[in-house]
Coordinates of C-alpha atoms in Angstrom, one line a residue:
X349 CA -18.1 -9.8 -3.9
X350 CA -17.5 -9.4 -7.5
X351 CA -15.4 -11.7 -9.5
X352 CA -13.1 -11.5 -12.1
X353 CA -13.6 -12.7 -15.3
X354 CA -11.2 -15.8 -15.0
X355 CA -11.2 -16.9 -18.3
X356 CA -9.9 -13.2 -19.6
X357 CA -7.4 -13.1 -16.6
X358 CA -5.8 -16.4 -17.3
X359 CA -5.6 -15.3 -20.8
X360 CA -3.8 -12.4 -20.9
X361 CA -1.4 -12.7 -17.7
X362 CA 2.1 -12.5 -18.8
X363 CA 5.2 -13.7 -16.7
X364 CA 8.0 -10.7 -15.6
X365 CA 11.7 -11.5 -16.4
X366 CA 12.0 -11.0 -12.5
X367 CA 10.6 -14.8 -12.4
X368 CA 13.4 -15.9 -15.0
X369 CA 13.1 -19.4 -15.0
X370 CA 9.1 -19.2 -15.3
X371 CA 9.0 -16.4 -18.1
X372 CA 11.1 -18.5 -19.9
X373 CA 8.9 -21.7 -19.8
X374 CA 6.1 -19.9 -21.0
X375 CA 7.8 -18.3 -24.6
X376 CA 7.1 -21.0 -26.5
X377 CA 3.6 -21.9 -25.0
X378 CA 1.1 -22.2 -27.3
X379 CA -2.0 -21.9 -25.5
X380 CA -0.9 -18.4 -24.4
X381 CA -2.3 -15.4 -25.6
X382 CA 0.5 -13.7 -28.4
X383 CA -2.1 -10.3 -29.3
X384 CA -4.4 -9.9 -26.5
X385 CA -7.2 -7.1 -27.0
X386 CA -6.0 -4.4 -25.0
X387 CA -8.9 -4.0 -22.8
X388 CA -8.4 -7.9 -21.4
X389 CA -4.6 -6.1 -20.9
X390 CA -6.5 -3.7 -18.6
X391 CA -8.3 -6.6 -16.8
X392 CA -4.5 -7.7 -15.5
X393 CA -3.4 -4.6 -15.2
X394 CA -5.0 -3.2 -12.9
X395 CA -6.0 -6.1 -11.1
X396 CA -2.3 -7.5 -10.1
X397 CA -1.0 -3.8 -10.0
X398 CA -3.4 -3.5 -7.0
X399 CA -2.6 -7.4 -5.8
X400 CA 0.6 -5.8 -5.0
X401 CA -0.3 -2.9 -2.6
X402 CA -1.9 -5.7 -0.5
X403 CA 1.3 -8.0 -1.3
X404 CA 3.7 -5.6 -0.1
X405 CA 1.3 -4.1 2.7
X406 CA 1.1 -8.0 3.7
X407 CA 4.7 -7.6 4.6
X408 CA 4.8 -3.9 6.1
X409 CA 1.9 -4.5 8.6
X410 CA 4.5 -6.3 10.6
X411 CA 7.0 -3.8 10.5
X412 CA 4.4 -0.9 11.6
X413 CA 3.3 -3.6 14.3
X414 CA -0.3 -3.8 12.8
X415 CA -0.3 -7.4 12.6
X416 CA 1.9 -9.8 14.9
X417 CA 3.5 -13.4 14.4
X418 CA 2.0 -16.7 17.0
X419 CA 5.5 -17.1 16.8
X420 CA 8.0 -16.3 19.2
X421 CA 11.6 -15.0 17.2
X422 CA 9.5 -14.7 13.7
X423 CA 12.0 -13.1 10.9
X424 CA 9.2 -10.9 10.3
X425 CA 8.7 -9.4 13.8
X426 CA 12.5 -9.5 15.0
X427 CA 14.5 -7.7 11.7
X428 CA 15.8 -10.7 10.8
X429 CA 16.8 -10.7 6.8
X430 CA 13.6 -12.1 5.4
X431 CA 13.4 -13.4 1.6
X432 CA 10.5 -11.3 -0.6
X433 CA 11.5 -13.0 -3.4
X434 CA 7.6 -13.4 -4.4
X435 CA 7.0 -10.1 -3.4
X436 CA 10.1 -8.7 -6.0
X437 CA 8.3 -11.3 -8.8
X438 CA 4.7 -10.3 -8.3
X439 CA 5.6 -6.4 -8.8
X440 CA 8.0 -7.1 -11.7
X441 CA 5.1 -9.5 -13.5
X442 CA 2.8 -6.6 -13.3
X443 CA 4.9 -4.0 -14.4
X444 CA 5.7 -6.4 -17.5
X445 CA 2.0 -6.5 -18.1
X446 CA 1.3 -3.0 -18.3
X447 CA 4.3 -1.8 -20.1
X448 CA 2.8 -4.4 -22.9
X449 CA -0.3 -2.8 -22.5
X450 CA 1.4 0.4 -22.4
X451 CA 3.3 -0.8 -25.9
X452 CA 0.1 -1.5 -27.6
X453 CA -2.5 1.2 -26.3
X454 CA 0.9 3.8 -27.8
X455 CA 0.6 2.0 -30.8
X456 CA -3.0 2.0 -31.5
X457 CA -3.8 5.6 -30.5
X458 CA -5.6 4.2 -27.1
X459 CA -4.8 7.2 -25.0
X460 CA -6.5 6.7 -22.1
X461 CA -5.4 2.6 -21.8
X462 CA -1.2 4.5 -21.9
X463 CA -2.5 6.9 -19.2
X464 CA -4.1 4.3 -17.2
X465 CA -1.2 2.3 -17.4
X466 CA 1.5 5.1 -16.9
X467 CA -0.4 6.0 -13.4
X468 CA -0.1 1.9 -12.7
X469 CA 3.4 1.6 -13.5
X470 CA 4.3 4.6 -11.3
X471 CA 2.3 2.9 -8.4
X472 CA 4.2 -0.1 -8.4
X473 CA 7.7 1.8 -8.9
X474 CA 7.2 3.6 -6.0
X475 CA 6.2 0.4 -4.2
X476 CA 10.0 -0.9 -4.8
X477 CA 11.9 1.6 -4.6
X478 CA 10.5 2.6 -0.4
X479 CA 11.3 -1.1 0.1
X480 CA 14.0 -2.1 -1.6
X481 CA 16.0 1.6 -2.7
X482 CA 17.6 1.2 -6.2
X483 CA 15.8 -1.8 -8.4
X484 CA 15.6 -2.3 -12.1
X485 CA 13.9 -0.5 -14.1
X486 CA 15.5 1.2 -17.2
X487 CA 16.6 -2.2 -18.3
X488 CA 14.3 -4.3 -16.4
X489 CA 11.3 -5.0 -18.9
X490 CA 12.8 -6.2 -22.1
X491 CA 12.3 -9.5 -22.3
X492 CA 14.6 -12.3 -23.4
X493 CA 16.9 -9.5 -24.4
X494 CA 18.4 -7.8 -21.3
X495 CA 17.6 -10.8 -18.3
X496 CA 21.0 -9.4 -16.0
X497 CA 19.6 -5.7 -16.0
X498 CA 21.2 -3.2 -14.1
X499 CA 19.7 -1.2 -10.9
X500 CA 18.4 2.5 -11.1
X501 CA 19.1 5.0 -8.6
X502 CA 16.2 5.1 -6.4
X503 CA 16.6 8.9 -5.8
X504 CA 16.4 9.1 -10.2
X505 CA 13.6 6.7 -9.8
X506 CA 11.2 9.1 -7.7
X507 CA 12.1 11.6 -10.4
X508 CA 10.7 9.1 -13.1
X509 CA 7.1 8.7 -10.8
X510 CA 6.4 11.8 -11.1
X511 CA 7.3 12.3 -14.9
X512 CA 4.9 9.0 -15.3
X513 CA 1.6 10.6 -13.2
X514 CA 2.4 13.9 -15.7
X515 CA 2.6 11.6 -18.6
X516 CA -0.4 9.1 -17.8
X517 CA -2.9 12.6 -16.8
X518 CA -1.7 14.0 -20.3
X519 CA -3.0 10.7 -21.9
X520 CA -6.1 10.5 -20.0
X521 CA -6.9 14.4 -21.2
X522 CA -6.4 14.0 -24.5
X523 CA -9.8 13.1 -26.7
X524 CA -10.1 11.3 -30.1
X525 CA -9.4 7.7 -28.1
X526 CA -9.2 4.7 -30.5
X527 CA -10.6 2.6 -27.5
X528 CA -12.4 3.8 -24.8
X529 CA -11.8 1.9 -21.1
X530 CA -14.0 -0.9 -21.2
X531 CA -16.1 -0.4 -17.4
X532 CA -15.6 -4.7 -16.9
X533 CA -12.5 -4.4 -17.9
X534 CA -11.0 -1.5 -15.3
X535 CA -11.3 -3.1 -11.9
X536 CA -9.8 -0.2 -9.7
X537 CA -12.0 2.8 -11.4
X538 CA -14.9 0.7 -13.4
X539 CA -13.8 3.1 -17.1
X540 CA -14.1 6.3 -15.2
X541 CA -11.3 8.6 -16.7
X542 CA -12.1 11.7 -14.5
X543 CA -11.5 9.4 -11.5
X544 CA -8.2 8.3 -13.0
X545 CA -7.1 11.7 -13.5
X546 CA -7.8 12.1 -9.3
X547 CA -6.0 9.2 -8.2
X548 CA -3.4 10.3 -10.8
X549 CA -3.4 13.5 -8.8
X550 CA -3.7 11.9 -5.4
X551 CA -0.5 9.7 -6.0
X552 CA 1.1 12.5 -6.7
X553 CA 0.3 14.4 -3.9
X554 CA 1.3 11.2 -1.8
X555 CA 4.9 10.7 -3.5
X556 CA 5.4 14.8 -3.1
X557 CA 4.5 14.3 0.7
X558 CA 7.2 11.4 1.0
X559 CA 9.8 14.2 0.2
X560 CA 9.2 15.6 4.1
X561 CA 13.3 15.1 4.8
X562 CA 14.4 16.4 2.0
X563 CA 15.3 20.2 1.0
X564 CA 13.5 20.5 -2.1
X565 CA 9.8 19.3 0.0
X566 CA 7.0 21.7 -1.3
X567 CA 4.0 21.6 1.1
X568 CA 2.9 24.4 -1.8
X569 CA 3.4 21.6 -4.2
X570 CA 1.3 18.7 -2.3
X571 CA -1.7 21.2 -1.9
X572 CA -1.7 21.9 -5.3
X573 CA -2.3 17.8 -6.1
X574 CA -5.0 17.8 -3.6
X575 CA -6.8 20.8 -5.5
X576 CA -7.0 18.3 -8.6
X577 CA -7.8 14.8 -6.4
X578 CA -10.5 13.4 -4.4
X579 CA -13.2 15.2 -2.8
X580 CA -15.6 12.5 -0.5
X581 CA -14.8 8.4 -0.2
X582 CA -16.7 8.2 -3.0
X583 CA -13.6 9.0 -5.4
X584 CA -11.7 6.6 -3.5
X585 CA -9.8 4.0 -6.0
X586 CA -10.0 0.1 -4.9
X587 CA -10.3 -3.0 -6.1
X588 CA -13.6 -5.0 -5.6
X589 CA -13.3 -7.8 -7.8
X590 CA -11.4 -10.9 -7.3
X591 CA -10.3 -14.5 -7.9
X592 CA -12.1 -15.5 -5.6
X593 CA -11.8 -14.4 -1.5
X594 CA -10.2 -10.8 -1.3
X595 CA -7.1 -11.1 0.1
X596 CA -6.9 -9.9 3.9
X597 CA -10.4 -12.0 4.0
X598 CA -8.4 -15.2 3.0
X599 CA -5.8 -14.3 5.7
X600 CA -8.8 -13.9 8.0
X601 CA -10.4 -17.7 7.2
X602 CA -6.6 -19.0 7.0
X603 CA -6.8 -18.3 10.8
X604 CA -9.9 -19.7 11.3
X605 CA -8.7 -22.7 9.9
X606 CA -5.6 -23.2 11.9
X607 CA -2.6 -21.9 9.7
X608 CA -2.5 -18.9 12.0
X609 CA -2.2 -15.4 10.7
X610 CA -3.8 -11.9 10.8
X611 CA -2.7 -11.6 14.5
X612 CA -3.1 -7.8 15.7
X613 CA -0.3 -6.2 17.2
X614 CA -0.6 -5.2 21.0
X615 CA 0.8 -2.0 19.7
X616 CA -2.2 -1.1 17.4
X617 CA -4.6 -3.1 19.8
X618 CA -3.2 0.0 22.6
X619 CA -3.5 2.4 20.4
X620 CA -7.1 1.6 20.3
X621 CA -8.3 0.3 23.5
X622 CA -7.5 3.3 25.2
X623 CA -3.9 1.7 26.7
X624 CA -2.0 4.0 25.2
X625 CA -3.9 7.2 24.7
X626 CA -6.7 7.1 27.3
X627 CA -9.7 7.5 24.5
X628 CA -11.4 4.6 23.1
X629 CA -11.5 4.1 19.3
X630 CA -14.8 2.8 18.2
X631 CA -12.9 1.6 15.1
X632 CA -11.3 -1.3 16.8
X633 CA -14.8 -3.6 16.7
X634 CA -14.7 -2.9 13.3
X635 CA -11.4 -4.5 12.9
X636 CA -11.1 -7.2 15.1
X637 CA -12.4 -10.0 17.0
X638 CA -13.1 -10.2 20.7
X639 CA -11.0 -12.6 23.2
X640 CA -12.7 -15.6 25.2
X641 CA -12.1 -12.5 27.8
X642 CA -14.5 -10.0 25.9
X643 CA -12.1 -7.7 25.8
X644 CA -9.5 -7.0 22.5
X645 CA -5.7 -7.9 23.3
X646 CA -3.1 -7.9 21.2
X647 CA 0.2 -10.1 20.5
X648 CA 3.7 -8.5 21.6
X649 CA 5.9 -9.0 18.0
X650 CA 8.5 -11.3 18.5
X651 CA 7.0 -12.6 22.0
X652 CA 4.2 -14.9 19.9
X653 CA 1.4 -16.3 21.3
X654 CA 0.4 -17.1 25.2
X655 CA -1.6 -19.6 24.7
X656 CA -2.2 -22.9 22.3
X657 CA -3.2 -19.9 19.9
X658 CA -6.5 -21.3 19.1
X659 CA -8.6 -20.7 22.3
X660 CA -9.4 -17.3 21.3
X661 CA -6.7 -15.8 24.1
X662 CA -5.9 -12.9 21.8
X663 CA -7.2 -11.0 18.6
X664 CA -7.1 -11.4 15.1
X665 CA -8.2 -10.0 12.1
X666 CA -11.9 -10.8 12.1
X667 CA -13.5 -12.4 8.8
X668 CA -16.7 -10.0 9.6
X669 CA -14.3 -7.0 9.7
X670 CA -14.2 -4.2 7.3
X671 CA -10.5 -4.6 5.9
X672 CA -11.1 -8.3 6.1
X673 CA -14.8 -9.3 5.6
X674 CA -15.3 -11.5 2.1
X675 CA -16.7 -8.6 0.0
X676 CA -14.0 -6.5 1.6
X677 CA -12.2 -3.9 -1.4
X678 CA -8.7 -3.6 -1.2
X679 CA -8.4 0.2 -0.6
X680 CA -5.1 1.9 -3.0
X681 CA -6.0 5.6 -2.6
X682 CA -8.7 7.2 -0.1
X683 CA -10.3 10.6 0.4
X684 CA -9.4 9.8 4.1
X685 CA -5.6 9.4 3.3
X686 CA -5.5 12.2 1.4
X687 CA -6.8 14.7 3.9
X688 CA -4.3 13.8 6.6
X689 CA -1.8 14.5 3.9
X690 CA -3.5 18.2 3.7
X691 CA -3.3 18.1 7.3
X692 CA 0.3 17.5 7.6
X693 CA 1.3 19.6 4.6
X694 CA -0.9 22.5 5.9
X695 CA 0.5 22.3 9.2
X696 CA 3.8 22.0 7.8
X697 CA 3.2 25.7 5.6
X698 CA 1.9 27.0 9.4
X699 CA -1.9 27.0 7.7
X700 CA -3.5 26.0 11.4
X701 CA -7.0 26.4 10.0
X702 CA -6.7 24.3 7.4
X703 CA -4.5 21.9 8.7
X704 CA -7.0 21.7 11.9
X705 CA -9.9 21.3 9.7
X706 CA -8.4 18.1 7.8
X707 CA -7.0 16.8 10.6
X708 CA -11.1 16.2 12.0
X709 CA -12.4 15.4 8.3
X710 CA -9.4 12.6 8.2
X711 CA -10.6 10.7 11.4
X712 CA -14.5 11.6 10.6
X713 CA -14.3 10.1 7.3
X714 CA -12.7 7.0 7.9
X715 CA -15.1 6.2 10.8
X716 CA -17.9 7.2 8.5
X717 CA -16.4 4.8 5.6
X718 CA -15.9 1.9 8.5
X719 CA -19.5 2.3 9.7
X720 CA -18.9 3.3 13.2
X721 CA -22.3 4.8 14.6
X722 CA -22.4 9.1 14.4
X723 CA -22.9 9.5 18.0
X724 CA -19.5 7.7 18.5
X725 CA -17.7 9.8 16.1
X726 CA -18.7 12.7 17.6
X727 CA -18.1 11.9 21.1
X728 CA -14.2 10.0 19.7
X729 CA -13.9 13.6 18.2
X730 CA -15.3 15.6 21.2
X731 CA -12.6 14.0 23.4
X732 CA -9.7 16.1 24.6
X733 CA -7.0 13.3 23.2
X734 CA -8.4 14.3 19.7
X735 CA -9.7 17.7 19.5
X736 CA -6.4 19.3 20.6
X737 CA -7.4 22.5 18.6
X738 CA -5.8 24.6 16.2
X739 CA -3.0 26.3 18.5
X740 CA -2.2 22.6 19.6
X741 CA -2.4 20.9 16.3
X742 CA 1.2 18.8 16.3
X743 CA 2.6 16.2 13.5
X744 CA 2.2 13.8 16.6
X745 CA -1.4 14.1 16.7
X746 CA -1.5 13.8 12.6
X747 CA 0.5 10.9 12.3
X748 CA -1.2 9.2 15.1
X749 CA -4.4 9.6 13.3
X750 CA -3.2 8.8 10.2
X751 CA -1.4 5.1 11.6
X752 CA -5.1 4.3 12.5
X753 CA -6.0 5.1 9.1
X754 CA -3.7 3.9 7.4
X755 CA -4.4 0.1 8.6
X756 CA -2.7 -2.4 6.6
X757 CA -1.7 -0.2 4.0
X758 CA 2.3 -0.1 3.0
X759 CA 2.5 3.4 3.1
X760 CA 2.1 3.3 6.7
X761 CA 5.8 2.1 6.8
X762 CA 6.9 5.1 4.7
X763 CA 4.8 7.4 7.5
X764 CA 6.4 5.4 10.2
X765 CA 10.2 6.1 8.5
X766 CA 9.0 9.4 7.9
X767 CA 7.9 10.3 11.8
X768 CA 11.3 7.8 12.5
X769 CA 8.9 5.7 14.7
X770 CA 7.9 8.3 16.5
X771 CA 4.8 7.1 17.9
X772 CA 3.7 7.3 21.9
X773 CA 4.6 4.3 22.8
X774 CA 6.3 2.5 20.6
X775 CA 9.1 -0.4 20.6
X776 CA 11.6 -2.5 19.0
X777 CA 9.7 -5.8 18.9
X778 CA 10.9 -8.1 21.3
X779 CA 14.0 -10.2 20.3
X780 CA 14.5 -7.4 17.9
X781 CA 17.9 -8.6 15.5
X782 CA 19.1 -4.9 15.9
X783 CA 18.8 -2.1 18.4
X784 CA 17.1 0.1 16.0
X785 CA 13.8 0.4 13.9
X786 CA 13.7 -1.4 10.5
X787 CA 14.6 0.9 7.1
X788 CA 14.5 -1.1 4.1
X789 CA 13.9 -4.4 2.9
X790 CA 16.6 -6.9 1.9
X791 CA 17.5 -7.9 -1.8
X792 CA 15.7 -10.8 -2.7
X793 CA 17.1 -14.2 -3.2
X794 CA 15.4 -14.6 -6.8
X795 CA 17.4 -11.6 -8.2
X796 CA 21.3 -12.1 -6.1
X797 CA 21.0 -15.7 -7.3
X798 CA 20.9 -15.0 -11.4
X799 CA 21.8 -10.9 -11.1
X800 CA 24.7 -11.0 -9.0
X801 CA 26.9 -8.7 -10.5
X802 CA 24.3 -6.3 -10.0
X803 CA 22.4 -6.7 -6.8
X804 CA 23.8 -3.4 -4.8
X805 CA 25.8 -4.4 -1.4
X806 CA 23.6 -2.9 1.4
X807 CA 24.7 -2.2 5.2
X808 CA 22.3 -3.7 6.7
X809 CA 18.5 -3.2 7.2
X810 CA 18.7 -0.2 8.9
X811 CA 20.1 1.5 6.2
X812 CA 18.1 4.5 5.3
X813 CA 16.7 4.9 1.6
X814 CA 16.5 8.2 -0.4
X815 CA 13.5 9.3 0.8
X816 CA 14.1 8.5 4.6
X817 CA 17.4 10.6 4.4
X818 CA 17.7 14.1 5.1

């Protein structure tokens, strides 16, 4: 794996006001960087922007029953209230990084630096506001001058994603840049502006296609993005270089070494082993490792483990696996997600053909990207279960697909609000806090304890946010 030039990192990483007391400490410390070059701005950019599709997809994969706690009653599996406090300070710290880089790539002409940037700070905006609804954000980036900001309504919010892919595509079209994207420097895209300009594209079609409850949805709209974005894996936007292990490899050897994590799900495990849909996927050895039984068996959430939980009774994400190996990218946008979108919205605008035809190129591509052998794919594809046809096509079969696909990824939870859980098969975790599916996260603990006065009052955490409304 590639890593990170540490010395740049740790020189340019600035502190959010969403970690108050810490943002603080650092004003007056003199070993901190007060003018960093703009292209060591990109380095933490883009690097902790895409930290926190991983953070917040850390915390979603148990929601979506990817991933499973050893322990019986866990917060996370049950819908007990669970604090993301680091989650809500890792988000805000990035978004106060790029809107400084944002700052001073405006004021130095650096055009395609604000674009990057703009397309960044939309990704992480759209992060909070499917978790926690209305957040900060007007106010929330000032500094030491506004440190009680108020909350934006998260409907509003969407609004201003959108405006900030237009915004950051302008930026990256325009020529006569006084600084062009150092390659070392961008660690999701490598200095490519036309690949920018796709993802920018692709997010957009993504946020469009979140729209699916409400009146003003466009499948016209989303298919229109898609003309502009990716067309093979090879567009897709990760990150590759890190401080060391990539993440979901860390949670692998954390496992390994006894602090137990990365337990699959006996829900994703069924969906795979042929439990639950009768075909199966040859995508589950390239996920996980095999029990002491030699078969793959996943861990009911909130039933925890069977066994001592380190006799190799159930799976777990493997360290050789392809989300989770060491040199393992942390995938942000794909071609794959992109063409179940075209399936969906296709289908959705009663286009059977093309709908049909993404539907296959969604599944072939990501078995193709994970390495699974051709004759596999073609007889996974050739089986009844998948290759429904046009006439049969459903949003079942699509969002089935798409879960798989989808693995670890946070916008799996806004598909699985979006289908309201709608999966074959699938239950409230065992122990489950509430009789219905999860909707939203909780307000953190950092914010309530120095924001107070303007930390909304929620109903509980099966209150539905503006997207998941009709």
């Amino acid at each position: 794996m590639k890593l990170i030039p540490k010395l740049l990192l740790a020189s340019v990483l600035m502190m959010s006001l969403a970690g108050c007391s810490k943002y603080l400490d650092k004003l007056d410390d003199p070993n901190l960087v007060t003018d960093p070059p703009l292209n060591g701005m990109l380095v933490t950019a883009t690097y902790e922007s895409a930290l926190d599709v991983y953070r917040v997809g850390y915390e979603t994969s148990y929601l979506v029953q990817y991933l499973s706690s050893n322990v019986q009653g866990s917060d996370r599996d049950i819908y007990n209230e669970v604090d993301y406090s680091s989650r809500w300070t890792a988000i805000y710290a990035a978004m106060m990084n790029v809107r400084q880089m944002n700052d001073k790539a405006a004021a130095e002409g650096a055009y395609h630096h604000l674009g990057v940037g703009k397309i960044l700070m939309a990704m992480n905006l759209n992060l909070l506001i499917n978790t926690f609804g209305d957040v900060p954000y007007s106010e929330a980036l000032m500094g030491q001058s506004l440190l009680i900001p108020t909350f934006d309504n998260q409907a509003a919010l969407f609004d201003t994603t959108i405006a900030l892919l237009d915004q950051g595509i302008t930026e990256l079209n325009k020529t006569g840049t006084s600084l062009v994207l150092d390659a070392t420097s961008d660690l999701i895209h490598g200095g490519d502006v036309a690949a920018w300009i796709k993802t920018a594209h692709g997010l957009k079609a993504r946020f469009l296609n979140q729209r699916t409850k409400k009146a003003d949805y466009s499948a016209a709209a989303v298919l229109g993005e898609l003309a502009s974005s990716y067309t093979s894996g090879s567009d897709d936007a990760a990150l590759t270089a890190f401080d060391g292990r990539s993440p979901w490899n860390e949670v692998a050897n954390d496992n390994i070494n006894l602090l137990l994590d990365g337990w699959l799900s006996t829900q994703f495990v069924d969906a795979l082993d042929g439990t639950t849909f009768g075909v199966v996927d040859p995508r589950l050895p390239k996920i996980a490792t095999i029990t002491r039984f030699g078969d793959y068996r996943g861990t009911p959430n909130g039933a925890g483990r069977v066994g001592t939980g380190t006799n190799q009774e159930e799976s777990y994400l493997s360290v050789d696996g392809f989300y989770s190996k060491g040199n393992a990218p942390l995938w942000l946008v794909t071609y794959t997600e992109l063409k179940f979108i075209e399936a969906e919205a296709a289908l959705r605008s009663s286009d059977r053909p093309r709908a049909y035809t993404a539907y296959i190129e969604g599944i072939r591509s990501h078995m193709e990207k994970l390495g699974v052998a051709a004759g596999d794919i073609t007889n996974y594809i050739n089986n009844p279960t998948v290759n429904v046809g046009q006439a049969n096509l459903t949003l079942a079969d699509i969002f089935k697909e798409k879960y798989v696909a989808m693995f670890l990824h946070p916008e799996a939870w806004v598909d699985a609000r979006r289908f309201d859980y709608g999966y074959k098969d699938f239950t409230l975790p065992q122990n489950a806090a509430m009789n219905t599916f999860i909707r939203r996260f909780a307000y953190p603990t950092v914010e309530i304890s120095r924001n107070s006065a303007n930390v909304p009052t929620i109903d509980g955490l099966d209150e539905k946010l503006a997207f998941d409304s009709n």
